[in-house]
mmCIF file of C-alpha atoms and ligand atoms in Angstrom:
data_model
loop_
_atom_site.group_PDB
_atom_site.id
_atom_site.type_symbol
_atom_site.label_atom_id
_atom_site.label_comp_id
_atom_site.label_asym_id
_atom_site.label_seq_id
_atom_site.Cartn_x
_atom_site.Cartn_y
_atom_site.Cartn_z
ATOM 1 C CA UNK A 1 -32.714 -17.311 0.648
ATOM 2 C CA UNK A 2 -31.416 -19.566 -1.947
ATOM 3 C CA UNK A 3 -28.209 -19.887 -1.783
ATOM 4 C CA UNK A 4 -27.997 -21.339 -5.576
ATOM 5 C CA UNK A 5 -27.854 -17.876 -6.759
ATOM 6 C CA UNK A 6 -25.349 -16.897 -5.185
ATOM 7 C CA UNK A 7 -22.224 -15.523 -7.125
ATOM 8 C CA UNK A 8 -18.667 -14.933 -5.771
ATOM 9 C CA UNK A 9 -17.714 -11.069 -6.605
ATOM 10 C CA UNK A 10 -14.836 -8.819 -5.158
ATOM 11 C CA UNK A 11 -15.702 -5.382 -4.167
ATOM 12 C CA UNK A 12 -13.849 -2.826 -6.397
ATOM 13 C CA UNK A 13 -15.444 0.101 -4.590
ATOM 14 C CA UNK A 14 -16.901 1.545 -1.594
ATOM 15 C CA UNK A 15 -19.266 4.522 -1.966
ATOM 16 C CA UNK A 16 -22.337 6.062 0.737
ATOM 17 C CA UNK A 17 -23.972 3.002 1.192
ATOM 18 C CA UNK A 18 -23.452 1.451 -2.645
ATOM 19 C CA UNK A 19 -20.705 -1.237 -3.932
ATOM 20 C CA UNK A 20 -19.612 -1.837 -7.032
ATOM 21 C CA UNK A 21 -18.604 -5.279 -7.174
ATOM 22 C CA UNK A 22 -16.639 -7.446 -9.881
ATOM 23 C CA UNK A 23 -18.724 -10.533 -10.700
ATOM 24 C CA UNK A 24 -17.999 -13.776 -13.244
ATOM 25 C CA UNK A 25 -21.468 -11.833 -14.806
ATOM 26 C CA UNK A 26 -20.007 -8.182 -14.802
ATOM 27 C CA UNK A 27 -20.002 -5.216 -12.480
ATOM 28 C CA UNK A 28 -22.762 -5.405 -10.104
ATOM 29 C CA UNK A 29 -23.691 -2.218 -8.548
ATOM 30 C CA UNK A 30 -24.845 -3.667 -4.670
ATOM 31 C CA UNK A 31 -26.064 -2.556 -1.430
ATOM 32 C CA UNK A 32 -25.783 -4.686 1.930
ATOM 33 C CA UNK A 33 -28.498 -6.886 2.798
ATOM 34 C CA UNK A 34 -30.026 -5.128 5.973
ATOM 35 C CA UNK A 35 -28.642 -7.303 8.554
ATOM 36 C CA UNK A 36 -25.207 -6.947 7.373
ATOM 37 C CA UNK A 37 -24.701 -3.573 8.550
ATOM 38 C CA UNK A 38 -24.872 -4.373 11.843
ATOM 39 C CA UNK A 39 -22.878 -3.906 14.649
ATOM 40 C CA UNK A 40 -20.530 -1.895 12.297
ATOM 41 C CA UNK A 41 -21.203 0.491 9.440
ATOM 42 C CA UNK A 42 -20.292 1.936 6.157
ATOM 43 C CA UNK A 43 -16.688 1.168 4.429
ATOM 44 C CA UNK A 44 -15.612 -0.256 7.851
ATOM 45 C CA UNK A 45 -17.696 -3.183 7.097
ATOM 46 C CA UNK A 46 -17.085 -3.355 3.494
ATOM 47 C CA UNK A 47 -14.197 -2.168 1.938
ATOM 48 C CA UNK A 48 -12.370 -2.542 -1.629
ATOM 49 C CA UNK A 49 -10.892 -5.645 -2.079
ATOM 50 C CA UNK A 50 -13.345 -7.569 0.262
ATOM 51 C CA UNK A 51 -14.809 -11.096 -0.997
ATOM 52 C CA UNK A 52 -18.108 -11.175 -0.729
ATOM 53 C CA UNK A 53 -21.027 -13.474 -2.088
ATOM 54 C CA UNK A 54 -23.550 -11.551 -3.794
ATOM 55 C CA UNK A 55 -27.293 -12.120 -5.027
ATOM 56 C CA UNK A 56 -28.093 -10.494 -8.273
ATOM 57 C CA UNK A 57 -31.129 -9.012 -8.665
ATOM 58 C CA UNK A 58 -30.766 -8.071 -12.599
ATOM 59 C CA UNK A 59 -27.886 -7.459 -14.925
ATOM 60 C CA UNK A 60 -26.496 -4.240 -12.815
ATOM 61 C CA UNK A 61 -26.968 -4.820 -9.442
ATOM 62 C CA UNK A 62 -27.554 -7.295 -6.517
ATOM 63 C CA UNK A 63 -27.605 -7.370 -2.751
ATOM 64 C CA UNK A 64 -24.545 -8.626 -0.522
ATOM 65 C CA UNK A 65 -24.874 -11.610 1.245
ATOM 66 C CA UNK A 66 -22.267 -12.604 3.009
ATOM 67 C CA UNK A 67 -18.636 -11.211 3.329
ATOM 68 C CA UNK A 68 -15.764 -12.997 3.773
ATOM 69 C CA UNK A 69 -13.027 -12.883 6.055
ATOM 70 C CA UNK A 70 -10.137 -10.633 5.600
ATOM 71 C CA UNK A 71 -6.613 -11.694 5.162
ATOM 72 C CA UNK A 72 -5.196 -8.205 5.314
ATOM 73 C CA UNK A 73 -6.264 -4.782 5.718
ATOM 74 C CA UNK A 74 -4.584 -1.150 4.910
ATOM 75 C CA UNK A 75 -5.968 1.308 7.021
ATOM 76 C CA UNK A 76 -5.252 4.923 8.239
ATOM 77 C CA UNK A 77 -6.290 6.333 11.361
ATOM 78 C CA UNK A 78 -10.009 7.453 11.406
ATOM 79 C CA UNK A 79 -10.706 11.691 11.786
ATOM 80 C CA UNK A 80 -13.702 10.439 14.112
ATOM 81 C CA UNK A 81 -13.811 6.678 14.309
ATOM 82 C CA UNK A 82 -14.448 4.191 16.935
ATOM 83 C CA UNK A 83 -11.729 2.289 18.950
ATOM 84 C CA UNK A 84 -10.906 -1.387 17.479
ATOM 85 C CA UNK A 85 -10.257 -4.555 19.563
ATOM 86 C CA UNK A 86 -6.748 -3.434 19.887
ATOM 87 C CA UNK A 87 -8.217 0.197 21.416
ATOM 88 C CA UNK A 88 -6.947 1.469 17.883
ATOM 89 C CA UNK A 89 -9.056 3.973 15.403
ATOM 90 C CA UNK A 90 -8.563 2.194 12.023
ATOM 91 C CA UNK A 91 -10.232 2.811 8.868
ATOM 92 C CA UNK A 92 -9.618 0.320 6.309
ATOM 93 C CA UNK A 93 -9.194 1.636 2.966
ATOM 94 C CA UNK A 94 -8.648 -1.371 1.735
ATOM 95 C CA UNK A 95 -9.112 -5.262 2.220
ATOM 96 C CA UNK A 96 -6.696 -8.007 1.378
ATOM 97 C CA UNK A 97 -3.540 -6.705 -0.283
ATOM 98 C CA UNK A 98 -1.428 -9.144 -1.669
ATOM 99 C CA UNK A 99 1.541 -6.649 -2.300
ATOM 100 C CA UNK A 100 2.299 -2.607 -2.269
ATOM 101 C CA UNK A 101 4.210 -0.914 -5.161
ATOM 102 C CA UNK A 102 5.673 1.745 -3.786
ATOM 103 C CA UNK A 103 6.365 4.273 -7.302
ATOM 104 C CA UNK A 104 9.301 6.653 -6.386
ATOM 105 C CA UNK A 105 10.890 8.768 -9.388
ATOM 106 C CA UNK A 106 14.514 8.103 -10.669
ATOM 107 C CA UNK A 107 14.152 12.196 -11.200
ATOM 108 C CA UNK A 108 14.986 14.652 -9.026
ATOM 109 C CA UNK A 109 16.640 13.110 -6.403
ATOM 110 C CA UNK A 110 13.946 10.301 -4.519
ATOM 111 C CA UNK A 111 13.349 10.828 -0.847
ATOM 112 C CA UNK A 112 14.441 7.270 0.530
ATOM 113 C CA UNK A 113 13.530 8.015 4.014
ATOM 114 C CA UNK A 114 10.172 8.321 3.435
ATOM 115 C CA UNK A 115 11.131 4.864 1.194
ATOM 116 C CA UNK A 116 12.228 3.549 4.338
ATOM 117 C CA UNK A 117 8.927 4.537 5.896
ATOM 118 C CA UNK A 118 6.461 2.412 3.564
ATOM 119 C CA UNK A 119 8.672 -0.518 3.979
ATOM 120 C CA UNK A 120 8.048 -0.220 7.709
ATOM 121 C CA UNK A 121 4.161 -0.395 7.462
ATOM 122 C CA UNK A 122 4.451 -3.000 4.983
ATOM 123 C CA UNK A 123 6.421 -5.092 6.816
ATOM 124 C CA UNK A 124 4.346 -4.374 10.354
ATOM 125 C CA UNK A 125 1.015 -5.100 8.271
ATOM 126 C CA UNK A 126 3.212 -8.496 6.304
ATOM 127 C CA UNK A 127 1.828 -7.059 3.304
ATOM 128 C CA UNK A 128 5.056 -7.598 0.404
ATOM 129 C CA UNK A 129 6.527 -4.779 -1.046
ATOM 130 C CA UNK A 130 7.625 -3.938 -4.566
ATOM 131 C CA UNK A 131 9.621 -0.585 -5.535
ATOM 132 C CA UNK A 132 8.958 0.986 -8.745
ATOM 133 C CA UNK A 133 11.732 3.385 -10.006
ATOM 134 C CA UNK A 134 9.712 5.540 -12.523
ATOM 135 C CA UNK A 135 11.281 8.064 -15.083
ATOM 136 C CA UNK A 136 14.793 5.930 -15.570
ATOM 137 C CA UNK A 137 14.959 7.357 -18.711
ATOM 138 C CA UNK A 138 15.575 11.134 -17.113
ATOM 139 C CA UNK A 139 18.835 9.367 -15.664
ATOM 140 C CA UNK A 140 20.831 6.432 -16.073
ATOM 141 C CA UNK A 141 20.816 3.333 -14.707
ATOM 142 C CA UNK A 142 23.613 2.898 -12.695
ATOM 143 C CA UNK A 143 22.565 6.161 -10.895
ATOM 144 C CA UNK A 144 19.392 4.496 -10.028
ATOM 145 C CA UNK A 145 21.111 1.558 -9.006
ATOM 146 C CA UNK A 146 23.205 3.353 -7.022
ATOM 147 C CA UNK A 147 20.119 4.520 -4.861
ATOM 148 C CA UNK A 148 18.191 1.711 -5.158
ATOM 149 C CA UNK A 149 20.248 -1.250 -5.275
ATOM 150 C CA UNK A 150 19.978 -0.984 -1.473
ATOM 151 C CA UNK A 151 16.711 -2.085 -1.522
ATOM 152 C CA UNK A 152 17.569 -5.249 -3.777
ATOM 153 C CA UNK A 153 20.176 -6.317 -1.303
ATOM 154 C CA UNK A 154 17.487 -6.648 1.077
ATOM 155 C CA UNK A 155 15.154 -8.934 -0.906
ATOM 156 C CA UNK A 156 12.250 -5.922 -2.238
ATOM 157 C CA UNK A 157 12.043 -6.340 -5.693
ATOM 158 C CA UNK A 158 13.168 -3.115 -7.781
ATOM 159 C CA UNK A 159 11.844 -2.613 -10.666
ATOM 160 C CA UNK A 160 13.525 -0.111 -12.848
ATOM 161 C CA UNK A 161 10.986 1.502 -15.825
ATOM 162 C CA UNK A 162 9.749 4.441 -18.014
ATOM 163 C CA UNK A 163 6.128 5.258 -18.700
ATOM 164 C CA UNK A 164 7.485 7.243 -20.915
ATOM 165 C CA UNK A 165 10.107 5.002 -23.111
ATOM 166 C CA UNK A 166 8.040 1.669 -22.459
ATOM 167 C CA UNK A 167 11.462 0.756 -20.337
ATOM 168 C CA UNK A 168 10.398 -1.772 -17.816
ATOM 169 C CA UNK A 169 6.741 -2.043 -18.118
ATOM 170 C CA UNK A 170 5.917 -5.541 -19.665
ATOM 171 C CA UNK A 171 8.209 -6.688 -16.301
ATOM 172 C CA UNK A 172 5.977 -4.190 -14.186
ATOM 173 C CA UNK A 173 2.805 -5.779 -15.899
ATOM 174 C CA UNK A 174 3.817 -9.477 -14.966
ATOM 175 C CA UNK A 175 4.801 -8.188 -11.259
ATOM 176 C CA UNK A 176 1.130 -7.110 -11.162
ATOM 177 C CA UNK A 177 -0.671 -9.933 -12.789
ATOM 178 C CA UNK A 178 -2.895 -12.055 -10.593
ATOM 179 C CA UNK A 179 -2.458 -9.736 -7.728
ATOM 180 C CA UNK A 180 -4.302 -7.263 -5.590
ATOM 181 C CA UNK A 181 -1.746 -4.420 -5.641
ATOM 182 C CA UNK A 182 -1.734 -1.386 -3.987
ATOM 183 C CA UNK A 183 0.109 1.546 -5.789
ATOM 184 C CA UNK A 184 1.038 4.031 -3.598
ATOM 185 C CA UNK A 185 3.813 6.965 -4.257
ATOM 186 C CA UNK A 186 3.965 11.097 -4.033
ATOM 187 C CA UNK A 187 2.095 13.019 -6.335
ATOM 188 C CA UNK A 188 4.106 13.538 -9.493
ATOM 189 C CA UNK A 189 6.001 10.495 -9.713
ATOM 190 C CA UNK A 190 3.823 8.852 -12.716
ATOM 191 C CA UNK A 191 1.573 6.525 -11.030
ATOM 192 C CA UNK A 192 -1.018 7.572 -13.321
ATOM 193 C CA UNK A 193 1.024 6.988 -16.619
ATOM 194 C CA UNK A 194 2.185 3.700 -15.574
ATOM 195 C CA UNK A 195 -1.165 2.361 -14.623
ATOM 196 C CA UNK A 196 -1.930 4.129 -18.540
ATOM 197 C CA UNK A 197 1.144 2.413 -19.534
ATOM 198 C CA UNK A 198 0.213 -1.246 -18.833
ATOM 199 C CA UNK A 199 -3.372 -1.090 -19.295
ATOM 200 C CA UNK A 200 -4.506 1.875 -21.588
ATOM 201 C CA UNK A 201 -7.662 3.313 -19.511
ATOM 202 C CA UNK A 202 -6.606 1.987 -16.180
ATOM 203 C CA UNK A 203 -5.737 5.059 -14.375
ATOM 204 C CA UNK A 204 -7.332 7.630 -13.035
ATOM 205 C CA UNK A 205 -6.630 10.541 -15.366
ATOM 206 C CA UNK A 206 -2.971 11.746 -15.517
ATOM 207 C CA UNK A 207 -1.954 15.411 -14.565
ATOM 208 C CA UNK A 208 -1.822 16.887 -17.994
ATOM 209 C CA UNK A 209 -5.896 15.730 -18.065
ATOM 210 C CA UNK A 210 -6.626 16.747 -14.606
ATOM 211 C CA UNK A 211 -5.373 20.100 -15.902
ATOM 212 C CA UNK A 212 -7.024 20.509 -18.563
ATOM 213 C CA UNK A 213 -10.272 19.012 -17.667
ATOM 214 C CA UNK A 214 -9.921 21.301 -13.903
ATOM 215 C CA UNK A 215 -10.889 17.833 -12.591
ATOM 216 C CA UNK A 216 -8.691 16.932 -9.320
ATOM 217 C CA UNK A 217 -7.374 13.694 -9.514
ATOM 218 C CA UNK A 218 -8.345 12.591 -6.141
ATOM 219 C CA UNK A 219 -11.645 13.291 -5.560
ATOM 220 C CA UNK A 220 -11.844 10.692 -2.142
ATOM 221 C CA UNK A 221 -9.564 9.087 -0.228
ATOM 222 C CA UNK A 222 -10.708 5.705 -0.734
ATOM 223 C CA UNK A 223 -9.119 3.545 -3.421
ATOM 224 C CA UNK A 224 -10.996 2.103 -6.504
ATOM 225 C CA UNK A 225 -9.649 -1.360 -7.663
ATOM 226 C CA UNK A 226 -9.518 -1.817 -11.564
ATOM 227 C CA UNK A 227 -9.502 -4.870 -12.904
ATOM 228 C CA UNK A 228 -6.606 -5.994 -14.664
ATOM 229 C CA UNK A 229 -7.107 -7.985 -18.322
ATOM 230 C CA UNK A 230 -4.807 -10.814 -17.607
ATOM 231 C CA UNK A 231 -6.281 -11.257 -14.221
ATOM 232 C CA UNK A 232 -5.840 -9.216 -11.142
ATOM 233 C CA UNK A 233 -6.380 -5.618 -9.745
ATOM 234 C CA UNK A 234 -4.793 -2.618 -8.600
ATOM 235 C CA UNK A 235 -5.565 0.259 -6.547
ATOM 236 C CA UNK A 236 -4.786 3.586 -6.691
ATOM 237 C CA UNK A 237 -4.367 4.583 -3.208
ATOM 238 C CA UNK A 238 -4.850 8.222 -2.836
ATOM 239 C CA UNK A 239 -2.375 9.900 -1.403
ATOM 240 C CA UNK A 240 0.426 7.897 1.847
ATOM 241 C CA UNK A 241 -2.292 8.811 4.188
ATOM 242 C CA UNK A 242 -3.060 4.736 4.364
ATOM 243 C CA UNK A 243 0.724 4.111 5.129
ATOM 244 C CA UNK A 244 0.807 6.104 8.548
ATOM 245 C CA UNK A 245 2.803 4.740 11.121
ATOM 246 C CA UNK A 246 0.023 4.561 13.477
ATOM 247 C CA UNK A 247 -0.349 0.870 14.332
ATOM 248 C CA UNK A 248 3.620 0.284 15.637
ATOM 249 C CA UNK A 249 5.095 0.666 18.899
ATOM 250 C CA UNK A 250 8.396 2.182 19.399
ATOM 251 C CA UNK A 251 10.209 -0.902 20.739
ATOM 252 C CA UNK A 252 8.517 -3.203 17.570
ATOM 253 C CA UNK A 253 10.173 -0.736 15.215
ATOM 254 C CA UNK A 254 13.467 -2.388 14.875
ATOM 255 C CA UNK A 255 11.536 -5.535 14.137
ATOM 256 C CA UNK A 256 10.509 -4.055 10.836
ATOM 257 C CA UNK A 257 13.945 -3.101 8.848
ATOM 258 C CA UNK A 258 14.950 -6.244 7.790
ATOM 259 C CA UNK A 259 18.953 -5.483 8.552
ATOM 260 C CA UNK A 260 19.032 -4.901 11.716
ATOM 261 C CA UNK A 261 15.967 -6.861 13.067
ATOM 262 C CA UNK A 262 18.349 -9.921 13.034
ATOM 263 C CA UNK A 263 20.823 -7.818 15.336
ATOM 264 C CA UNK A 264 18.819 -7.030 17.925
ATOM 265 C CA UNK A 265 19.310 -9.951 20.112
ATOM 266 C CA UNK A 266 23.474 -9.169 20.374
ATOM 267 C CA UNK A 267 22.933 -5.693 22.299
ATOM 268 C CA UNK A 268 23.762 -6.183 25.082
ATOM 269 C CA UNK A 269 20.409 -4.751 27.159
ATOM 270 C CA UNK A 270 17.349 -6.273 25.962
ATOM 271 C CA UNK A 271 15.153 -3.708 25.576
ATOM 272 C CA UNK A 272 18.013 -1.813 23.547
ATOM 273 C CA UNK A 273 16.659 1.275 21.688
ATOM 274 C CA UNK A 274 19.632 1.477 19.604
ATOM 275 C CA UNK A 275 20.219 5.023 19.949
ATOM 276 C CA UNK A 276 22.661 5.168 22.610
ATOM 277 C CA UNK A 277 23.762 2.191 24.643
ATOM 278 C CA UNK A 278 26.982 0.584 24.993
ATOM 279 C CA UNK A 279 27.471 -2.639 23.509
ATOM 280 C CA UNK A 280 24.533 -2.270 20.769
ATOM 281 C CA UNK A 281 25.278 -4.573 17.594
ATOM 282 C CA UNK A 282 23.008 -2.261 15.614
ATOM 283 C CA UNK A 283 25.060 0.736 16.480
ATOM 284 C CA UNK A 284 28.126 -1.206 15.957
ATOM 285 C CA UNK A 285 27.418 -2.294 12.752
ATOM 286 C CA UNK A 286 26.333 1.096 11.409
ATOM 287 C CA UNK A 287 29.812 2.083 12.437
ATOM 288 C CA UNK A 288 31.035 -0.866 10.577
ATOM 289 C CA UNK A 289 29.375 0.128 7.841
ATOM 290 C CA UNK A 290 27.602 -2.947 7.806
ATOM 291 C CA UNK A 291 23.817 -0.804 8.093
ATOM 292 C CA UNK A 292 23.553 1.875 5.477
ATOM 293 C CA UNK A 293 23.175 5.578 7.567
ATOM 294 C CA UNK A 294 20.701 6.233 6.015
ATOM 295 C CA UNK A 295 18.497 3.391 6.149
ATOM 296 C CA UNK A 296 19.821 4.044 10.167
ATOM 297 C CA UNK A 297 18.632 7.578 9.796
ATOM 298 C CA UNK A 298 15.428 6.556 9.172
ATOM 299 C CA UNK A 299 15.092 3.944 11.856
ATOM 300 C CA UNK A 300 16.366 6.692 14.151
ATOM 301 C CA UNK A 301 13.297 9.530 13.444
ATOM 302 C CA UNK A 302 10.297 6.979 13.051
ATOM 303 C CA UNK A 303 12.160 6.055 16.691
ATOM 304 C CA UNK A 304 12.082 9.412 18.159
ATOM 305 C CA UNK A 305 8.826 10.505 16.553
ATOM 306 C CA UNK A 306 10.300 12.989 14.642
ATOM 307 C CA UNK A 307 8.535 12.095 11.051
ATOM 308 C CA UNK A 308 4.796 12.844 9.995
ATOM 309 C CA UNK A 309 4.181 11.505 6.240
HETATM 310 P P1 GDP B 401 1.057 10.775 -10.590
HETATM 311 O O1 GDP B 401 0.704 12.032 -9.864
HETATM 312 O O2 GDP B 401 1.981 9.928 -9.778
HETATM 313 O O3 GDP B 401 -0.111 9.997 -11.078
HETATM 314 O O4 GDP B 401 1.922 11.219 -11.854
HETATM 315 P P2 GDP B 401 1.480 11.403 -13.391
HETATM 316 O O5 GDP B 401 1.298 10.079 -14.054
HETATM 317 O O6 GDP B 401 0.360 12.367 -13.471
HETATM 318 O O7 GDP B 401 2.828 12.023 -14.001
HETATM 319 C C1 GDP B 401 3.399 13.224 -13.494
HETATM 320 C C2 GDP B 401 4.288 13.836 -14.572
HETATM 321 O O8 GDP B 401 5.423 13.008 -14.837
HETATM 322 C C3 GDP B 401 3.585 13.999 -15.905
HETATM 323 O O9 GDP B 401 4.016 15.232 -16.458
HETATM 324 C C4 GDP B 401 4.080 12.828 -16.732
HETATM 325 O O10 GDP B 401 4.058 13.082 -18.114
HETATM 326 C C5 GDP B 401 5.499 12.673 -16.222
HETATM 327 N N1 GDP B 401 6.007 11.294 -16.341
HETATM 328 C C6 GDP B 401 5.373 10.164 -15.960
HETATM 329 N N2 GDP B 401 6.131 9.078 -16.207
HETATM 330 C C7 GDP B 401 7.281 9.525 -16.773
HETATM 331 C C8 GDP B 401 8.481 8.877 -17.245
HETATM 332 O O11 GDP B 401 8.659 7.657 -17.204
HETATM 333 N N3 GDP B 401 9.467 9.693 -17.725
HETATM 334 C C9 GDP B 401 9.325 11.028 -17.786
HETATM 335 N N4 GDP B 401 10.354 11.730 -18.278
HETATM 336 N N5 GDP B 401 8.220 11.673 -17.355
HETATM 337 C C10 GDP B 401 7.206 10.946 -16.859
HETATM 338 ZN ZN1 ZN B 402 21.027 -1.978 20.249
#
C-alpha cells in the first residue's frame, strides 16, 4: 500500500456495508478494506463522524484504510447487539461529538424534564450541551426566559431564535460553526427549518414536504452529517432514542446535574440517595429553594426509574 495516497476524510454516513465520506477532493462513496471489518462489524466499526484515512480509487469512491480513534461516541442500546468491554450493548450512532443542541419549542408549553434528561446523558458522555429555544416569536421573551433562564444560570448556553422570523439564527449559525453538532429535539419543534434556516438545503425535508411528498422524514435511525459551508457539520439525530439513559448508574446520577453534584459531599451518609435521609444538603437546599423542584423532580424519577424517553 502506498501510503502517499492517502487522504484524510470524515465519514458523513453509514449505510449496509457503504460510507460516504467527506474528502479535501469531494464525497467519496467507500467500503472497508477487508481486514478492517474484523473482529467487529458494520456501523459498530464505522460510524458518522469517524476520522478515517481513505484511498481513492477514482473521483467517487475509495477504500478505507485506517480509522482513527474516537474521542466520543453517542450510542443507544442495541435491539440485538453484543456486550461491550463494560458488559454494555451499545450502538454508536455516532462518533466524536463536539456538542448536542438540544431544540425545544418556546410554543406550547416545553417539557423541561425530559430537558433535564438530555443534559444528564450529555454530561455522563462529557459531550457539551447547547439549548435551542425555537418558535420565540409564538411568545415573548421574557416568558422564555422565564423557563429557560434556568438553564443559563447553570452555564448551558440558551439560545433564543425563530426559523420563522430569522430571530436568533446568525447566533445559532456561529454556535455551530467548526463543530460536529448533534441536533436532537421532539418531533415538531423545527429542527428541520432551522437546519433550512442557516443553511438553505441542509435539512432533511421539513413536515409540510414530508407531507406532501408522503415521504417520512426518518427513514433510519442513524444520523447523516451535512457539511456546513463555513466549516463544520451537523447531524440530524433521528428521534432521543441515542439519548437513553442506559449507560448511568443510579448512585452516578447526582454526579450529572450540575447543582447539586457539588452538594453531595455535605449529606451526611455517603452513599446518600437524596430522596429521604436526614441531614441531606440536596434535600435541604431544595427546601431552601436553593435547587429548582423541578430540576429536583427530575433528578428524583431518572432516580427511581420511573422515566422511559
Ligand atoms: P422538526 O420535526 O423538528 O424537524 O420540525 P419542522 O421543522 O418540520 O417544523 C414543525 C412545524 O413547526 C412546521 O409546521 C414549521 O413550519 C413550524 N415551525 C418551525 N419553526 C418555527 C418557528 O420558529 N416559528 C413558528 N411559528 N413555527 C415554526
Ligand atoms: Zn443527600
Amino acid at each position: 500500500m502506498d501510503d502517499t495516497r492517502l487522504v484524510p476524510g470524515l465519514i458523513l454516513r453509514a449505510q449496509s456495508g457503504f460510507f460516504d465520506v467527506h474528502t479535501p477532493d469531494g464525497v467519496l462513496r467507500c467500503k472497508l478494506r477487508g481486514r478492517l471489518t474484523l473482529p467487529r462489524r458494520g456501523s459498530d466499526l464505522v460510524a458518522a463522524g469517524d476520522r478515517v484515512l481513505v484511498q481513492p480509487l477514482d473521483a467517487s469512491s475509495g477504500v478505507i484504510e485506517r480509522i482513527d480513534e474516537r474521542q466520543r461516541v453517542l450510542g443507544r442500546r442495541a435491539p440485538s447487539g453484543r456486550p461491550d468491554r463494560r458488559g454494555q450493548r451499545q450502538q454508536v450512532l455516532l462518533a466524536n461529538p463536539d456538542q448536542l443542541a438540544f431544540v425545544f419549542a418556546a410554543e406550547p408549553e416545553p417539557n423541561l424534564r425530559l430537558l433535564d434528561r438530555l443534559l444528564v446523558v450529555a454530561e455522563a458522555e462529557r459531550i457539551p450541551a447547547l439549548v435551542v429555544v425555537n418558535k420565540i416569536d409564538l411568545t415573548d421573551r421574557k416568558a422564555a426566559t422565564e423557563l429557560f433562564g434556568l438553564y443559563e444560570k447553570l452555564g448551558y448556553p440558551v439560545l433564543y431564535v425563530s426559523a420563522k422570523t430569522g430571530r436568533g439564527i446568525d447566533a445559532l449559525r456561529q454556535a455551530l460553526v467548526g463543530k460536529l453538532t448533534a441536533v436532537a429535539g421532539r418531533s415538531g419543534v423545527g429542527k428541520s427549518s432551522l437546519l433550512n434556516a442557516i443553511q438553505p438545503g441542509l435539512a432533511l425535508p421539513t413536515k409540510e414536504v414530508s407531507e406532501q411528498t408522503g415521504k417520512g422524514k426518518h427513514a433510519t435511525v442513524f444520523p447523516e452529517l451535512v457539511p456546513l459551508d463555513g466549516g463544520g457539520y451537523v447531524a440530524d439525530t433521528p428521534g432521543l432514542r441515542a439519548f437513553a439513559l442506559w449507560d448511568i448508574e443510579p448512585g452516578e446520577l447526582d454526579a450529572y446535574f450540575r447543582e447539586i453534584a457539588p452538594l453531595v459531599k455535605s449529606c451526611a451518609f455517603s452513599d446518600c440517595t437524596h430522596t429521604h435521609e436526614p441531614d441531606c444538603a440536596v434535600l435541604a437546599a431544595v427546601e431552601a429553594g436553593r435547587v429548582d423542584p423541578g430540576r429536583y423532580e427530575s433528578y428524583l424519577r431518572i432516580r427511581l426509574g420511573e422515566e422511559g424517553l
